mmCIF file of C-alpha atoms and ligand atoms in Angstrom:
data_model
loop_
_atom_site.group_PDB
_atom_site.id
_atom_site.type_symbol
_atom_site.label_atom_id
_atom_site.label_comp_id
_atom_site.label_asym_id
_atom_site.label_seq_id
_atom_site.Cartn_x
_atom_site.Cartn_y
_atom_site.Cartn_z
ATOM 1 C CA MET K 1 -0.486 0.506 0.118
ATOM 2 C CA LYS K 2 0.895 3.078 -1.029
ATOM 3 C CA ARG K 3 1.750 5.895 2.444
ATOM 4 C CA ALA K 4 2.654 9.904 2.425
ATOM 5 C CA ILE K 5 2.537 12.115 4.944
ATOM 6 C CA PHE K 6 1.674 15.552 4.231
ATOM 7 C CA PRO K 7 2.762 17.404 7.220
ATOM 8 C CA GLY K 8 2.287 21.261 8.104
ATOM 9 C CA THR K 9 0.670 23.390 11.111
ATOM 10 C CA PHE K 10 -2.327 24.139 8.774
ATOM 11 C CA ASP K 11 -2.721 27.017 11.135
ATOM 12 C CA PRO K 12 -5.531 27.883 9.001
ATOM 13 C CA PRO K 13 -6.151 25.277 7.000
ATOM 14 C CA THR K 14 -7.159 27.214 3.344
ATOM 15 C CA PHE K 15 -7.994 25.878 -0.551
ATOM 16 C CA GLY K 16 -4.115 25.494 -0.918
ATOM 17 C CA HIS K 17 -4.116 22.543 1.599
ATOM 18 C CA LEU K 18 -7.591 21.321 -0.245
ATOM 19 C CA ASP K 19 -5.896 21.089 -3.279
ATOM 20 C CA ILE K 20 -2.960 19.458 -1.968
ATOM 21 C CA ILE K 21 -5.358 16.173 -0.046
ATOM 22 C CA GLU K 22 -7.285 15.901 -2.394
ATOM 23 C CA ARG K 23 -4.695 16.161 -5.259
ATOM 24 C CA ALA K 24 -2.850 13.280 -3.575
ATOM 25 C CA SER K 25 -5.496 11.927 -1.745
ATOM 26 C CA ARG K 26 -5.811 9.975 -5.846
ATOM 27 C CA VAL K 27 -2.479 9.369 -5.452
ATOM 28 C CA PHE K 28 -1.241 7.321 -2.487
ATOM 29 C CA ASP K 29 -3.573 4.567 -0.893
ATOM 30 C CA HIS K 30 -3.558 6.541 1.649
ATOM 31 C CA LEU K 31 -2.323 10.342 3.215
ATOM 32 C CA TYR K 32 -1.471 11.377 6.865
ATOM 33 C CA ILE K 33 -2.308 14.494 7.454
ATOM 34 C CA ALA K 34 0.339 15.676 9.604
ATOM 35 C CA VAL K 35 -0.192 18.204 11.395
ATOM 36 C CA GLY K 36 2.251 20.124 14.021
ATOM 37 C CA HIS K 37 4.458 23.014 14.938
ATOM 38 C CA ASN K 38 6.873 25.044 13.456
ATOM 39 C CA LEU K 39 9.969 26.494 15.593
ATOM 40 C CA ASN K 40 11.152 29.150 13.433
ATOM 41 C CA LYS K 41 7.292 30.711 13.890
ATOM 42 C CA PRO K 42 6.809 31.253 17.177
ATOM 43 C CA TYR K 43 3.190 30.443 17.912
ATOM 44 C CA ASP K 44 -0.382 28.741 17.019
ATOM 45 C CA HIS K 45 -3.135 30.947 16.955
ATOM 46 C CA PHE K 46 -5.140 27.716 16.444
ATOM 47 C CA THR K 47 -4.531 24.926 19.418
ATOM 48 C CA ILE K 48 -3.704 21.874 16.990
ATOM 49 C CA GLY K 49 -7.364 20.261 19.060
ATOM 50 C CA GLU K 50 -8.699 22.761 16.509
ATOM 51 C CA ARG K 51 -6.383 22.753 13.748
ATOM 52 C CA ILE K 52 -6.704 18.875 13.499
ATOM 53 C CA LYS K 53 -11.068 19.555 13.878
ATOM 54 C CA PHE K 54 -10.660 21.748 10.478
ATOM 55 C CA LEU K 55 -8.613 19.158 8.883
ATOM 56 C CA LYS K 56 -11.324 16.801 9.689
ATOM 57 C CA MET K 57 -14.273 18.781 8.777
ATOM 58 C CA ILE K 58 -13.158 19.902 5.174
ATOM 59 C CA SER K 59 -12.139 15.936 3.515
ATOM 60 C CA HIS K 60 -14.199 14.285 6.021
ATOM 61 C CA ASP K 61 -15.474 13.406 2.155
ATOM 62 C CA ILE K 62 -11.931 11.373 1.353
ATOM 63 C CA PRO K 63 -12.330 8.362 2.667
ATOM 64 C CA ASN K 64 -8.847 8.113 2.887
ATOM 65 C CA VAL K 65 -7.124 10.842 4.258
ATOM 66 C CA GLU K 66 -6.139 10.745 8.522
ATOM 67 C CA ILE K 67 -5.533 13.466 10.791
ATOM 68 C CA VAL K 68 -2.910 12.769 12.721
ATOM 69 C CA PRO K 69 -0.673 15.117 15.186
ATOM 70 C CA PHE K 70 2.883 15.162 16.108
ATOM 71 C CA GLU K 71 6.007 16.822 17.750
ATOM 72 C CA GLY K 72 9.540 16.731 17.978
ATOM 73 C CA LEU K 73 11.048 16.190 14.243
ATOM 74 C CA LEU K 74 9.303 15.098 10.643
ATOM 75 C CA ALA K 75 11.246 12.359 10.212
ATOM 76 C CA ASP K 76 11.463 10.525 13.769
ATOM 77 C CA PHE K 77 7.953 10.302 13.098
ATOM 78 C CA ALA K 78 7.477 9.487 9.634
ATOM 79 C CA ASN K 79 10.218 6.281 10.552
ATOM 80 C CA ARG K 80 7.302 6.101 13.731
ATOM 81 C CA ILE K 81 4.674 5.272 11.371
ATOM 82 C CA ASN K 82 6.985 3.325 9.415
ATOM 83 C CA VAL K 83 5.517 6.053 6.536
ATOM 84 C CA SER K 84 8.605 6.481 4.047
ATOM 85 C CA THR K 85 7.427 9.700 1.472
ATOM 86 C CA ILE K 86 6.642 13.529 2.630
ATOM 87 C CA ILE K 87 5.098 15.353 0.251
ATOM 88 C CA ARG K 88 5.406 19.370 0.332
ATOM 89 C CA ALA K 89 3.362 22.183 -1.326
ATOM 90 C CA ILE K 90 5.206 24.815 -3.840
ATOM 91 C CA ARG K 91 3.923 28.130 -4.612
ATOM 92 C CA THR K 92 7.410 30.248 -5.622
ATOM 93 C CA GLY K 93 10.414 29.699 -6.885
ATOM 94 C CA ALA K 94 11.080 31.148 -3.642
ATOM 95 C CA GLU K 95 9.103 28.324 -1.777
ATOM 96 C CA PHE K 96 11.422 25.706 -3.725
ATOM 97 C CA GLU K 97 15.086 26.736 -2.826
ATOM 98 C CA ALA K 98 13.557 26.559 1.057
ATOM 99 C CA GLU K 99 11.904 23.419 0.441
ATOM 100 C CA ALA K 100 14.983 21.733 -1.075
ATOM 101 C CA ILE K 101 16.780 22.322 2.067
ATOM 102 C CA GLN K 102 14.090 21.013 4.234
ATOM 103 C CA ALA K 103 14.236 18.198 1.643
ATOM 104 C CA SER K 104 17.625 17.200 2.011
ATOM 105 C CA MET K 105 17.382 17.378 6.055
ATOM 106 C CA ASN K 106 15.023 15.460 5.726
ATOM 107 C CA TRP K 107 17.336 12.511 4.015
ATOM 108 C CA ASN K 108 19.253 13.242 6.578
ATOM 109 C CA LEU K 109 17.132 12.389 8.991
ATOM 110 C CA GLY K 110 15.381 9.957 8.366
ATOM 111 C CA HIS K 111 16.143 8.424 4.527
ATOM 112 C CA LEU K 112 12.902 10.537 3.824
ATOM 113 C CA GLU K 113 11.456 11.041 -0.215
ATOM 114 C CA THR K 114 9.986 15.023 -0.861
ATOM 115 C CA LEU K 115 7.422 14.772 -3.352
ATOM 116 C CA TYR K 116 6.590 18.111 -4.316
ATOM 117 C CA MET K 117 3.060 19.260 -5.502
ATOM 118 C CA VAL K 118 2.569 22.408 -7.888
ATOM 119 C CA ALA K 119 0.027 24.815 -6.082
ATOM 120 C CA SER K 120 -2.956 25.593 -8.543
ATOM 121 C CA ASN K 121 -2.895 28.558 -10.269
ATOM 122 C CA ASN K 122 -6.213 29.138 -8.196
ATOM 123 C CA TYR K 123 -3.863 29.086 -4.610
ATOM 124 C CA ARG K 124 -0.772 29.882 -4.858
ATOM 125 C CA LEU K 125 -1.097 32.764 -3.243
ATOM 126 C CA ILE K 126 -2.976 32.263 -0.610
ATOM 127 C CA SER K 127 -0.715 31.747 2.823
ATOM 128 C CA SER K 128 -2.703 31.703 6.534
ATOM 129 C CA SER K 129 -1.186 34.081 7.666
ATOM 130 C CA LEU K 130 -2.566 36.224 4.448
ATOM 131 C CA VAL K 131 -5.860 34.241 5.811
ATOM 132 C CA ARG K 132 -4.858 35.627 10.341
ATOM 133 C CA GLU K 133 -4.202 39.304 8.626
ATOM 134 C CA VAL K 134 -7.475 40.017 6.132
ATOM 135 C CA ALA K 135 -9.661 38.628 9.555
ATOM 136 C CA GLN K 136 -8.068 40.349 11.537
ATOM 137 C CA TYR K 137 -9.795 43.871 9.330
ATOM 138 C CA GLY K 138 -12.735 42.363 9.519
ATOM 139 C CA ARG K 139 -12.897 40.961 6.140
ATOM 140 C CA ARG K 140 -14.922 36.841 5.046
ATOM 141 C CA LEU K 141 -11.892 34.299 4.830
ATOM 142 C CA HIS K 142 -15.252 32.575 2.003
ATOM 143 C CA ALA K 143 -12.280 32.486 -0.763
ATOM 144 C CA PHE K 144 -9.610 31.508 1.355
ATOM 145 C CA VAL K 145 -10.858 28.562 3.868
ATOM 146 C CA PRO K 146 -13.541 26.551 2.857
ATOM 147 C CA GLU K 147 -17.515 26.882 3.745
ATOM 148 C CA GLU K 148 -17.015 23.710 6.918
ATOM 149 C CA ILE K 149 -15.000 25.952 8.510
ATOM 150 C CA GLU K 150 -15.165 29.489 7.323
ATOM 151 C CA GLU K 151 -17.635 31.127 9.625
ATOM 152 C CA MET K 152 -15.239 29.452 13.543
ATOM 153 C CA VAL K 153 -11.774 30.921 11.965
ATOM 154 C CA PHE K 154 -13.173 34.134 10.921
ATOM 155 C CA GLU K 155 -14.834 34.402 14.072
ATOM 156 C CA ARG K 156 -11.883 33.550 16.603
ATOM 157 C CA LEU K 157 -9.332 35.406 14.250
ATOM 158 C CA SER K 158 -11.449 38.368 13.704
ATOM 159 C CA THR K 159 -11.459 39.111 18.180
ATOM 160 C CA THR K 160 -8.456 37.125 18.503
ATOM 161 C CA CYS K 161 -5.974 38.377 16.058
ATOM 162 C CA ASN K 162 -5.616 41.445 17.682
ATOM 163 C CA LYS K 163 -3.468 40.651 20.090
ATOM 164 C CA ASP K 164 -0.542 40.186 17.680
HETATM 165 N N1 COA W 201 -1.460 26.719 -0.332
HETATM 166 C C1 COA W 201 -1.036 27.133 -0.030
HETATM 167 N N2 COA W 201 -0.609 27.645 0.928
HETATM 168 C C2 COA W 201 0.451 26.513 2.042
HETATM 169 C C3 COA W 201 0.439 25.799 1.442
HETATM 170 C C4 COA W 201 -0.891 25.160 0.059
HETATM 171 N N3 COA W 201 -0.368 24.623 -0.714
HETATM 172 N N4 COA W 201 1.197 24.600 1.934
HETATM 173 C C5 COA W 201 2.271 25.854 2.917
HETATM 174 N N5 COA W 201 1.633 26.517 2.496
HETATM 175 C C6 COA W 201 1.063 27.785 3.368
HETATM 176 C C7 COA W 201 1.494 27.549 4.878
HETATM 177 O O1 COA W 201 0.019 27.656 4.762
HETATM 178 C C8 COA W 201 1.723 28.142 5.691
HETATM 179 O O2 COA W 201 1.193 29.680 5.124
HETATM 180 P P1 COA W 201 1.437 31.034 6.766
HETATM 181 O O3 COA W 201 3.351 31.119 6.493
HETATM 182 O O4 COA W 201 2.060 31.675 6.496
HETATM 183 O O5 COA W 201 1.615 30.140 8.267
HETATM 184 C C9 COA W 201 3.504 28.307 4.718
HETATM 185 O O6 COA W 201 2.935 28.033 3.715
HETATM 186 C C10 COA W 201 3.947 27.325 4.911
HETATM 187 O O7 COA W 201 4.050 26.224 5.177
HETATM 188 P P2 COA W 201 4.994 25.030 5.405
HETATM 189 O O8 COA W 201 6.031 24.923 5.212
HETATM 190 O O9 COA W 201 4.192 24.017 4.924
HETATM 191 O O10 COA W 201 4.957 25.549 6.964
HETATM 192 P P3 COA W 201 4.304 25.111 8.268
HETATM 193 O O11 COA W 201 4.450 26.066 9.402
HETATM 194 O O12 COA W 201 2.989 24.955 8.365
HETATM 195 O O13 COA W 201 4.701 23.525 8.197
HETATM 196 C C11 COA W 201 6.488 21.447 9.377
HETATM 197 C C12 COA W 201 6.106 23.119 8.658
HETATM 198 C C13 COA W 201 5.469 21.464 10.530
HETATM 199 C C14 COA W 201 5.538 21.058 8.488
HETATM 200 C C15 COA W 201 8.067 21.874 9.145
HETATM 201 O O14 COA W 201 8.520 22.979 10.097
HETATM 202 C C16 COA W 201 8.427 20.465 10.617
HETATM 203 O O15 COA W 201 8.418 19.755 10.096
HETATM 204 N N6 COA W 201 7.922 20.617 11.832
HETATM 205 C C17 COA W 201 8.852 19.839 12.559
HETATM 206 C C18 COA W 201 10.739 19.633 13.296
HETATM 207 C C19 COA W 201 11.484 19.222 11.796
HETATM 208 O O16 COA W 201 10.898 18.417 11.652
HETATM 209 N N7 COA W 201 12.609 20.061 11.286
HETATM 210 C C20 COA W 201 12.882 19.560 10.401
HETATM 211 C C21 COA W 201 12.346 19.886 8.882
HETATM 212 S S1 COA W 201 14.035 19.696 7.850
#
């Protein structure tokens, strides 16, 4: 069975993430969406439980997707669940440079192969931080996050992001 991990912070998940989830789930028999923390980011805006709930809501109709939390190194987590393929999205040329470094590190740490999916045109300019910023200014998020979670994400960000 072909299995892969799509890791990220998903803070919050967007149409861009869903695009990759849908496409990768057609290529692999089983796709783990691994929800973690990026040490380069000061803190997460949504709890791990909230992010898992959002991902479950937006991917509920994709049977071969499993949402899992992870802590520590991605390579260690992947080895623990015996998966050796990572899926990453590429949106821009600049992102490729950073991704290549990460891929090399994940190979060194755990012999993980990284496969890239080019983000679909419509979603190349979305990022979770931009979504958070838009909500902070009171604009609804229907163009950026799936309908199932839009209300919850908007309500939370528009009332708490002003503290950032
Ligand atoms: N469409 C739209 N946006 C996307 C996207 C897509 N297909 N894919 C990613 N993004 C966005 C994310 O929302 C995020 O936006 P933000 O920076 O505004 O919040 C941004 O692109 C970066 O995403 P990503 O590169 O996935 O970073 P991340 O912070 O979401 O996740 C981890 C990074 C958690 C996978 C990584 O830090 C990790 O593996 N950590 C564990 C520790 C470890 O192993 N470190 C060594 C790694 S070599």
